[in-house]
PDB file of C-alpha atoms in Angstrom:
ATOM      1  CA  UNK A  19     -42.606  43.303 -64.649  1.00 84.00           C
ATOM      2  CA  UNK A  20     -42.842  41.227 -61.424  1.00 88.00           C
ATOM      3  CA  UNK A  21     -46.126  39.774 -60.233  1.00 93.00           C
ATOM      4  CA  UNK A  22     -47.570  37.558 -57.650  1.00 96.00           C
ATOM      5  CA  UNK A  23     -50.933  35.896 -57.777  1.00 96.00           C
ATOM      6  CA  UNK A  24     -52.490  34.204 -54.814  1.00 95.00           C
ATOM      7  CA  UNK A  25     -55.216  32.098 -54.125  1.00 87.00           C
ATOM      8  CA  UNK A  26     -58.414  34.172 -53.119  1.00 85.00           C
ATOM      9  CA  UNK A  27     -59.915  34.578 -50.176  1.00 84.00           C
ATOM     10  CA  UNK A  28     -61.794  34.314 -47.939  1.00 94.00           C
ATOM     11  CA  UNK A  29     -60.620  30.971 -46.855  1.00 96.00           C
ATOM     12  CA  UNK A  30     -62.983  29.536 -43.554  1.00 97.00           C
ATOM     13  CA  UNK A  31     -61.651  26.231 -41.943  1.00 97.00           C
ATOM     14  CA  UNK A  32     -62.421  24.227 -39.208  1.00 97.00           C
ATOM     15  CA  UNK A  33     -60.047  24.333 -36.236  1.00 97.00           C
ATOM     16  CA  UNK A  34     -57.198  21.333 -37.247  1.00 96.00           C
ATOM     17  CA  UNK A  35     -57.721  21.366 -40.690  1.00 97.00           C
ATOM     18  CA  UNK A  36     -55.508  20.967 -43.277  1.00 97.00           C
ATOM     19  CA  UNK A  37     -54.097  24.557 -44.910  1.00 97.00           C
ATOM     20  CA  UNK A  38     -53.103  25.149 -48.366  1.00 97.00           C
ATOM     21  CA  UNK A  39     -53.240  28.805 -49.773  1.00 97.00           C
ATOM     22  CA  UNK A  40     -51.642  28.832 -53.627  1.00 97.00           C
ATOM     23  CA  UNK A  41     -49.368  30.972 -54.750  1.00 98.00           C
ATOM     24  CA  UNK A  42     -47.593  31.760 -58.616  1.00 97.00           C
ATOM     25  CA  UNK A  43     -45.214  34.519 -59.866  1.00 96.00           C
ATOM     26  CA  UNK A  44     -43.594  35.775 -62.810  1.00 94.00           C
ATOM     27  CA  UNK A  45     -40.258  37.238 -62.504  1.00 91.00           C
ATOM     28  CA  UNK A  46     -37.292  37.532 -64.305  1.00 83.00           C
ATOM     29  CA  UNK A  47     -34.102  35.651 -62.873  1.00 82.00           C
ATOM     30  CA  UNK A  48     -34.290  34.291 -59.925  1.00 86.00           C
ATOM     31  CA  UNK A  49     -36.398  35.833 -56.768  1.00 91.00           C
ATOM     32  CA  UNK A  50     -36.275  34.924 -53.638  1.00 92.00           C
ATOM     33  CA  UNK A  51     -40.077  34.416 -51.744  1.00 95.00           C
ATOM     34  CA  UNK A  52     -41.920  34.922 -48.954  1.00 95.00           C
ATOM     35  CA  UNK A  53     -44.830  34.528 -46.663  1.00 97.00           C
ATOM     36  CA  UNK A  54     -45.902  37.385 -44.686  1.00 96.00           C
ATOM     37  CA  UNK A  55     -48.685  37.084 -41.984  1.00 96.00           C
ATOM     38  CA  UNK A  56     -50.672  40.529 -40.837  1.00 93.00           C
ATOM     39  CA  UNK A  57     -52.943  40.264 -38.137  1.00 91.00           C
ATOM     40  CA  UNK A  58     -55.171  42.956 -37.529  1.00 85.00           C
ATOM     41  CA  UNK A  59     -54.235  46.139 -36.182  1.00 80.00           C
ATOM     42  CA  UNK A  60     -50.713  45.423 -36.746  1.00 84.00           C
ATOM     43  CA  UNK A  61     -47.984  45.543 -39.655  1.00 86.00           C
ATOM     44  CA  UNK A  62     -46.530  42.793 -41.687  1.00 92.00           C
ATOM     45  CA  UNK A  63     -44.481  39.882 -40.008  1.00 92.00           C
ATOM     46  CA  UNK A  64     -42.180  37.726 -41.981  1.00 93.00           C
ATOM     47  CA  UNK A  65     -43.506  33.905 -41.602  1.00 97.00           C
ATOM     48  CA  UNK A  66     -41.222  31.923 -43.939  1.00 96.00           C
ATOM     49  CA  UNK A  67     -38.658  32.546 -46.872  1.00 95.00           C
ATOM     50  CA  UNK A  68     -37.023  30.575 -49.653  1.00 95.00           C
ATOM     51  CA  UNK A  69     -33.994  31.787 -51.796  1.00 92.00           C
ATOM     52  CA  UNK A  70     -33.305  29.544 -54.298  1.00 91.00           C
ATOM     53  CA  UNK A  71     -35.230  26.630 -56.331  1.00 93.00           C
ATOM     54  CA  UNK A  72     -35.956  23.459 -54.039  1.00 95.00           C
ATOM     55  CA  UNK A  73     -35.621  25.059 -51.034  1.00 95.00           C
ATOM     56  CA  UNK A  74     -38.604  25.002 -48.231  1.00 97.00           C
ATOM     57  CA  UNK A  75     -38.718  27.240 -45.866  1.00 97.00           C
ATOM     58  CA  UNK A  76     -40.754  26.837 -42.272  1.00 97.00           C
ATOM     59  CA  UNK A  77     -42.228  28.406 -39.468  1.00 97.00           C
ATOM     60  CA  UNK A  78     -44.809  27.612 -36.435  1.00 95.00           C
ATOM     61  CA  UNK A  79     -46.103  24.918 -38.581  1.00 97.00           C
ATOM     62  CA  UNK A  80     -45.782  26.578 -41.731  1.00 98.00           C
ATOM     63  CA  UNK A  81     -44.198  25.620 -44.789  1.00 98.00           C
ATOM     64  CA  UNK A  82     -43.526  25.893 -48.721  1.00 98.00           C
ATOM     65  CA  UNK A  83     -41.394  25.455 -51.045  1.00 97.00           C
ATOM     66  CA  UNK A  84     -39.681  27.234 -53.755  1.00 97.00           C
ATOM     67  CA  UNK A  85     -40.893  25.283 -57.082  1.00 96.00           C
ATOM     68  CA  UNK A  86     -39.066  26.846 -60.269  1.00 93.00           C
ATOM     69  CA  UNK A  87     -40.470  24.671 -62.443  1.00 94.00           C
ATOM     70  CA  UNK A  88     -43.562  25.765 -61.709  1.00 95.00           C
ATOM     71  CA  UNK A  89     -43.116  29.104 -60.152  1.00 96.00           C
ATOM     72  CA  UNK A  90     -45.013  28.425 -57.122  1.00 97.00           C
ATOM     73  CA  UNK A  91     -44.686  29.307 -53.181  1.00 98.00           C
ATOM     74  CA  UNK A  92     -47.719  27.619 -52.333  1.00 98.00           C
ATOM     75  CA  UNK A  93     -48.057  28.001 -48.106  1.00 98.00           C
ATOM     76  CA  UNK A  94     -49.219  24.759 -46.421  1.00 98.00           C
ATOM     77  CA  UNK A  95     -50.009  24.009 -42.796  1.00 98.00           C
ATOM     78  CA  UNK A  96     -50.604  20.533 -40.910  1.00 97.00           C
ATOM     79  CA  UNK A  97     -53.548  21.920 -38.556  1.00 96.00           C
ATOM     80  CA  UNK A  98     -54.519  24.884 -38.299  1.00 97.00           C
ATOM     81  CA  UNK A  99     -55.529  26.764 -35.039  1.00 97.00           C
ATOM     82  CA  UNK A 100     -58.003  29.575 -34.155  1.00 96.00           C
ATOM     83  CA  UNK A 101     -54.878  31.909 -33.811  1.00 95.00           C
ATOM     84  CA  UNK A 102     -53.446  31.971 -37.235  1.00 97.00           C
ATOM     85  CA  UNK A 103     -57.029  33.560 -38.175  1.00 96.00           C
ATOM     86  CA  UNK A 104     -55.120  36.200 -40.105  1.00 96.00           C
ATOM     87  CA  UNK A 105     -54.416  37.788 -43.902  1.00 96.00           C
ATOM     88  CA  UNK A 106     -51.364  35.863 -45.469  1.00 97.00           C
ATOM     89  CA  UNK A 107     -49.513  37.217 -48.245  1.00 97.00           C
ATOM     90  CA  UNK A 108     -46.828  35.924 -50.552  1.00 97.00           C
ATOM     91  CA  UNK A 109     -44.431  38.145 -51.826  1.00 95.00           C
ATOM     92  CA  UNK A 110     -40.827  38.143 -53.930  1.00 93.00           C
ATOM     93  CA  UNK A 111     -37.909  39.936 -54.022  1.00 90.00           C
ATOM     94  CA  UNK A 112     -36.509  39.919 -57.880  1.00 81.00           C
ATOM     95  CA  UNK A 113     -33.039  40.462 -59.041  1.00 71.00           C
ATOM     96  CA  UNK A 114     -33.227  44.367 -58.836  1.00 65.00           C
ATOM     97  CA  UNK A 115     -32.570  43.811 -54.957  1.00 59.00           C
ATOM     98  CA  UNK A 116     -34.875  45.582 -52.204  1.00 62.00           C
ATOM     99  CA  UNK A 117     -37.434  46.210 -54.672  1.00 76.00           C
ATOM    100  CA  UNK A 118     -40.478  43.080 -53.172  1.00 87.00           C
ATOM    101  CA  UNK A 119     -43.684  42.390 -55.024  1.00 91.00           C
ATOM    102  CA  UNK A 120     -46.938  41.363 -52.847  1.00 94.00           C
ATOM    103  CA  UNK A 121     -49.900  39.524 -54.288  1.00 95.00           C
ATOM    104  CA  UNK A 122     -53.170  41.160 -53.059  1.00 94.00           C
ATOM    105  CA  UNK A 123     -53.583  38.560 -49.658  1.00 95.00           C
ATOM    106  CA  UNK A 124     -56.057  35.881 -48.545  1.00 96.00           C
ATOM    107  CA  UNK A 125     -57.951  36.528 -45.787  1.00 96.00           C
ATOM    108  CA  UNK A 126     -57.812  33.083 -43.672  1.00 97.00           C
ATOM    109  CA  UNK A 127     -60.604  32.693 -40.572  1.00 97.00           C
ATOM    110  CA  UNK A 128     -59.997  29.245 -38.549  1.00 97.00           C
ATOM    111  CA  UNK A 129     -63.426  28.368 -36.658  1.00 97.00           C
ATOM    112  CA  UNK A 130     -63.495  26.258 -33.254  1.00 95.00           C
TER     113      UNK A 130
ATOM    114  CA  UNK B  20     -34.830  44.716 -29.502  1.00 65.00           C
ATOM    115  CA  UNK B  21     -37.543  47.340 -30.595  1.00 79.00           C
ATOM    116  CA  UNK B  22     -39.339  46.925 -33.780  1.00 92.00           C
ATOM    117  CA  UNK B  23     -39.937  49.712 -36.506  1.00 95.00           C
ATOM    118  CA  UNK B  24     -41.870  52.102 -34.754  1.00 96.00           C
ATOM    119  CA  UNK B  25     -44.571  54.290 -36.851  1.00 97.00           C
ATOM    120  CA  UNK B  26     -46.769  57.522 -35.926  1.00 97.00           C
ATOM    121  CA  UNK B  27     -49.466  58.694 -35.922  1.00 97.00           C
ATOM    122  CA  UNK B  28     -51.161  54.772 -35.755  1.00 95.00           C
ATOM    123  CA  UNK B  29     -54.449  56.659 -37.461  1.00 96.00           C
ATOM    124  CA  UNK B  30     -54.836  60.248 -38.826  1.00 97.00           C
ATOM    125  CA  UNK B  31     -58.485  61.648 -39.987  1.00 97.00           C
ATOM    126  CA  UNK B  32     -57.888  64.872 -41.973  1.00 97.00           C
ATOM    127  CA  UNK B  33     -60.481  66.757 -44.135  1.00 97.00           C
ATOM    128  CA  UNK B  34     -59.315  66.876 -48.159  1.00 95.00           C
ATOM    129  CA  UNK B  35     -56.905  69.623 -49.490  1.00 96.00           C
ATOM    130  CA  UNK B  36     -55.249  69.626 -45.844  1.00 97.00           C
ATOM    131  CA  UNK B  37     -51.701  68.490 -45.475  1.00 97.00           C
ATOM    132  CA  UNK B  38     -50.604  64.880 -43.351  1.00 98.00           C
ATOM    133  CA  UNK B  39     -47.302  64.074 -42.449  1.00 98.00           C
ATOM    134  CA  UNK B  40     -46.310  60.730 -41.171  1.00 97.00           C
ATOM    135  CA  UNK B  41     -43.263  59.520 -39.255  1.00 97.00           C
ATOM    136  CA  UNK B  42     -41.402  56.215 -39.109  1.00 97.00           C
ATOM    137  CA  UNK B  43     -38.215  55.278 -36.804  1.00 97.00           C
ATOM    138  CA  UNK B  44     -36.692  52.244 -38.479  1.00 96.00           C
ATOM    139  CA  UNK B  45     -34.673  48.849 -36.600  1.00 95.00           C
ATOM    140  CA  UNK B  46     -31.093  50.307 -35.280  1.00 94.00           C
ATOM    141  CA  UNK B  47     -28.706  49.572 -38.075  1.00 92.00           C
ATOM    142  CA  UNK B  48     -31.084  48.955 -40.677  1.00 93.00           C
ATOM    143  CA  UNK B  49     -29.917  51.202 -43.932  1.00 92.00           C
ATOM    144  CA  UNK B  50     -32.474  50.272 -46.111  1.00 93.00           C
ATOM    145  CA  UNK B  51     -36.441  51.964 -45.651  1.00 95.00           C
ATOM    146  CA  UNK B  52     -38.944  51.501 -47.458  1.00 95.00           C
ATOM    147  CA  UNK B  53     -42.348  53.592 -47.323  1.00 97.00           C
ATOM    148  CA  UNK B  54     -45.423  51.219 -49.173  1.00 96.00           C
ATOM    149  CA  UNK B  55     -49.109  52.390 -49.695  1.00 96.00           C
ATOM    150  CA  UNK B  56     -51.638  49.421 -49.146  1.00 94.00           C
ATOM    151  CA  UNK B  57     -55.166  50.200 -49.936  1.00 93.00           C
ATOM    152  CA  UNK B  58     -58.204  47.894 -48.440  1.00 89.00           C
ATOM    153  CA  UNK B  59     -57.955  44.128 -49.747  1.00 87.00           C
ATOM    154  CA  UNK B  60     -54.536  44.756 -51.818  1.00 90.00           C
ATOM    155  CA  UNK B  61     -51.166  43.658 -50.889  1.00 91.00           C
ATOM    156  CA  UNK B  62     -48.687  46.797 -50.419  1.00 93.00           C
ATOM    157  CA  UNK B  63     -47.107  48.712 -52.849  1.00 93.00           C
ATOM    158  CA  UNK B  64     -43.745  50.341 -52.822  1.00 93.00           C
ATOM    159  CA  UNK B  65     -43.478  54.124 -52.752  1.00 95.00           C
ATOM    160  CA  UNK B  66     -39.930  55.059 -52.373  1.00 95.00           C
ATOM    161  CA  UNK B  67     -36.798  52.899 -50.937  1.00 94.00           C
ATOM    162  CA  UNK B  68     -33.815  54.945 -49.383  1.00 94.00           C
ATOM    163  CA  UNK B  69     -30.591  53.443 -49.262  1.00 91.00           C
ATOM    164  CA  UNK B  70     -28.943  55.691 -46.058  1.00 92.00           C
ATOM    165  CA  UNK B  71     -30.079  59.085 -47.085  1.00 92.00           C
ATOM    166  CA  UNK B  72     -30.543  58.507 -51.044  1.00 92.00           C
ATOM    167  CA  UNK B  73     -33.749  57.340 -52.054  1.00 93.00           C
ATOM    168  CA  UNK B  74     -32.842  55.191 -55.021  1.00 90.00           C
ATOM    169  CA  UNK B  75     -36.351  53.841 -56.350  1.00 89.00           C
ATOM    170  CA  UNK B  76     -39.084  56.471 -56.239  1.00 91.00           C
ATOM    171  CA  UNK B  77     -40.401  55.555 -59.160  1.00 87.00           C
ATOM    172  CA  UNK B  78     -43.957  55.282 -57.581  1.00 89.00           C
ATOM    173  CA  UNK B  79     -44.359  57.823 -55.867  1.00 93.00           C
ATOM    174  CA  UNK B  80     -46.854  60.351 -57.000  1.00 92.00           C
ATOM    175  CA  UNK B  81     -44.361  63.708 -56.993  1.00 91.00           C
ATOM    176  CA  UNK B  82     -46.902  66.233 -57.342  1.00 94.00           C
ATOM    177  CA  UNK B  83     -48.315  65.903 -53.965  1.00 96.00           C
ATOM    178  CA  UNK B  84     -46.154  63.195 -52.427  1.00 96.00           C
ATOM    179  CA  UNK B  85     -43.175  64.007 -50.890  1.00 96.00           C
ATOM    180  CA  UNK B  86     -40.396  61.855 -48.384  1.00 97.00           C
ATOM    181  CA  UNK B  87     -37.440  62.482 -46.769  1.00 95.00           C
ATOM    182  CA  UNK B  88     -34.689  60.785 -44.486  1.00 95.00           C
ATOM    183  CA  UNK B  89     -32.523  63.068 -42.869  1.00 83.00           C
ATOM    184  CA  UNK B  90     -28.985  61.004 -41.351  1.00 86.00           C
ATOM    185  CA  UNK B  91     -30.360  58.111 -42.925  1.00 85.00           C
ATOM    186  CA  UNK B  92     -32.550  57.161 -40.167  1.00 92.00           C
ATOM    187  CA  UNK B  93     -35.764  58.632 -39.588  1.00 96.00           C
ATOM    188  CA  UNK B  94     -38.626  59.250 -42.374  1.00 97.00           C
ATOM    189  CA  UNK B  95     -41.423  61.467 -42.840  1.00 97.00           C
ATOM    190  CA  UNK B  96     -43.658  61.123 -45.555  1.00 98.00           C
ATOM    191  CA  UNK B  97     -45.821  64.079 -46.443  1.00 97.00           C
ATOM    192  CA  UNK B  98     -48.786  64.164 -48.391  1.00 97.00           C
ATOM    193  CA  UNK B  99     -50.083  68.102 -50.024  1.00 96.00           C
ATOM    194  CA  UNK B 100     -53.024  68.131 -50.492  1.00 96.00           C
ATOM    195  CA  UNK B 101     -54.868  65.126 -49.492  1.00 96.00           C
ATOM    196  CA  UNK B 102     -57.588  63.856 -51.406  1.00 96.00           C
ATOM    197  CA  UNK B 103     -60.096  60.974 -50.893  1.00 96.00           C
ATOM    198  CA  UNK B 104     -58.261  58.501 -52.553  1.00 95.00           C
ATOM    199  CA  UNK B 105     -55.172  58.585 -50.297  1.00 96.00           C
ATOM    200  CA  UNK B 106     -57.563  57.104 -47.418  1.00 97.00           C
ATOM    201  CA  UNK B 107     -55.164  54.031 -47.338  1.00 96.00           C
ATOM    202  CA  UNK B 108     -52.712  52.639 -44.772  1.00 95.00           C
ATOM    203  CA  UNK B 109     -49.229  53.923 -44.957  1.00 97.00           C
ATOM    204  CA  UNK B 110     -46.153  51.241 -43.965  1.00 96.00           C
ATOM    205  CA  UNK B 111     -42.365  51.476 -42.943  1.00 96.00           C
ATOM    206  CA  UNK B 112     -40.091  48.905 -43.497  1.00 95.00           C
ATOM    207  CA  UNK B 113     -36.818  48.596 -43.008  1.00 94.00           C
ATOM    208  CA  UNK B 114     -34.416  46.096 -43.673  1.00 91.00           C
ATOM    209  CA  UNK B 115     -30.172  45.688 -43.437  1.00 89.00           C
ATOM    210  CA  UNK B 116     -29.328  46.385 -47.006  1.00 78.00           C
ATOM    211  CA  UNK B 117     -31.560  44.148 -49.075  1.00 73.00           C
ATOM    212  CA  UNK B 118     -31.912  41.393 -46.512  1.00 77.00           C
ATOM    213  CA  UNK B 119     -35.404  40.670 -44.696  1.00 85.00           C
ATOM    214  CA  UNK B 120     -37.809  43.351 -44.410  1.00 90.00           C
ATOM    215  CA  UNK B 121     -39.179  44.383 -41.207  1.00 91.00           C
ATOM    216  CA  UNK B 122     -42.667  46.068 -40.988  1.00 93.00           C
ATOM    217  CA  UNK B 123     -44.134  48.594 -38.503  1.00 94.00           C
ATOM    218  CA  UNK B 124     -47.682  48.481 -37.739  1.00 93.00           C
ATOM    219  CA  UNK B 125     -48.824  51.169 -40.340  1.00 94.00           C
ATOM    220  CA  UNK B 126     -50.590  54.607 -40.293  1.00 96.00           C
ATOM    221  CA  UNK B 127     -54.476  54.519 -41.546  1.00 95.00           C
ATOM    222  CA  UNK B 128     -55.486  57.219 -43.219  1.00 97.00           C
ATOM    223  CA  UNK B 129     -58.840  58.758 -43.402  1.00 97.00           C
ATOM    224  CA  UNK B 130     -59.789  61.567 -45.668  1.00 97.00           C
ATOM    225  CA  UNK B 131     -62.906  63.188 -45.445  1.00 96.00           C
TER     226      UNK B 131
END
């Protein structure tokens, strides 16, 4: 079946660092991906989303790219800030539509 | 435009007692989707209802799990009889067929 494996946490950075949280999956066809942010107290919010091979998606700084060849999503930010001190996780939607598959999240903590 | 709205936010039952929980999903949005995502773990799908139908509740554990969505809007998801392993946060989602999902902000569980 479909799978998603992320890089684990817990990831600590220094305010304006450099971001890169990995992510791989293993689906049949082709899935489309995403990065979903949850900070606490509060549900899932969509940060970014690719649909086909090659394409990058973006948001507030945020981006990654759909690599087939590798089957990676890997989320990457310029400089981060205290307030994306959150849990990210990736997530796809194989070719059985509506039915998504989360990796397990990495908790990031950006210090000032 | 309100967001998926979700209630109780946090329910504290002792085990063998019943829980119920309720989720209003976007206006318009057919799809829902009820997950189960315990401490440190990404969520995991319970049941998806296309309109009324649920159409993948492959997941969910019948025997003391139960959901319905009555006019294809509103949810409940009912749990009887709780025990200690269902302590666990319980998300909606909806979405507009199988386009982006949209999360509410979860019901934590605590079973004594």
């Amino acid at each position: 079946g479909d799978s998603v494996t992320q890089m684990e946490g817990p990831v600590t950075l220094s305010e304006e660092a450099f971001l890169t949280i990995n992510c791989t999956y293993t689906a049949t066809g082709y899935p489309s991906l995403f990065w979903y942010v949850q900070y606490p107290g509060e549900g899932l919010q969509l940060l970014l989303k690719a649909t086909k091979a090659d394409d990058k998606g973006s948001n507030k700084g945020f981006e990654a790219t759909y690599r087939k060849e590798t089957t990676s999503f890997h989320l990457e930010k310029g400089s981060v800030q205290v307030s994306d001190s959150a849990v990210y996780f990736c997530a796809l939607r194989g070719t059985n539509a509506g039915k998504s598959t989360f990796g397990d999240g990495t908790t990031l903590t950006v210090k000032p | 435009e309100a967001g998926v709205v979700q209630s109780p936010r946090y329910k504290i039952i002792e085990k063998k007692q019943p829980v119920a929980f309720w989720c209003n999903p976007i206006s318009g949005h057919n799809t829902l989707y009820w997950y189960l995502q315990n401490l440190g773990q990404g969520p995991e799908l319970l049941i998806r209802y296309e309109n009324e139908e649920a159409v993948d509740d492959s997941q969910l554990p019948k025997d003391r799990f139960s959901a319905e969505r009555l006019k294809g809007v509103d949810s409940t998801l009912k749990i009887q009889p709780a025990e200690l392993g269902d302590s666990a946060v319980y998300l909606c989602a909806s979405s507009f067929s199988a386009d982006t999902q949209y999360f509410g902000p979860g019901t934590r569980l605590t079973v004594l």
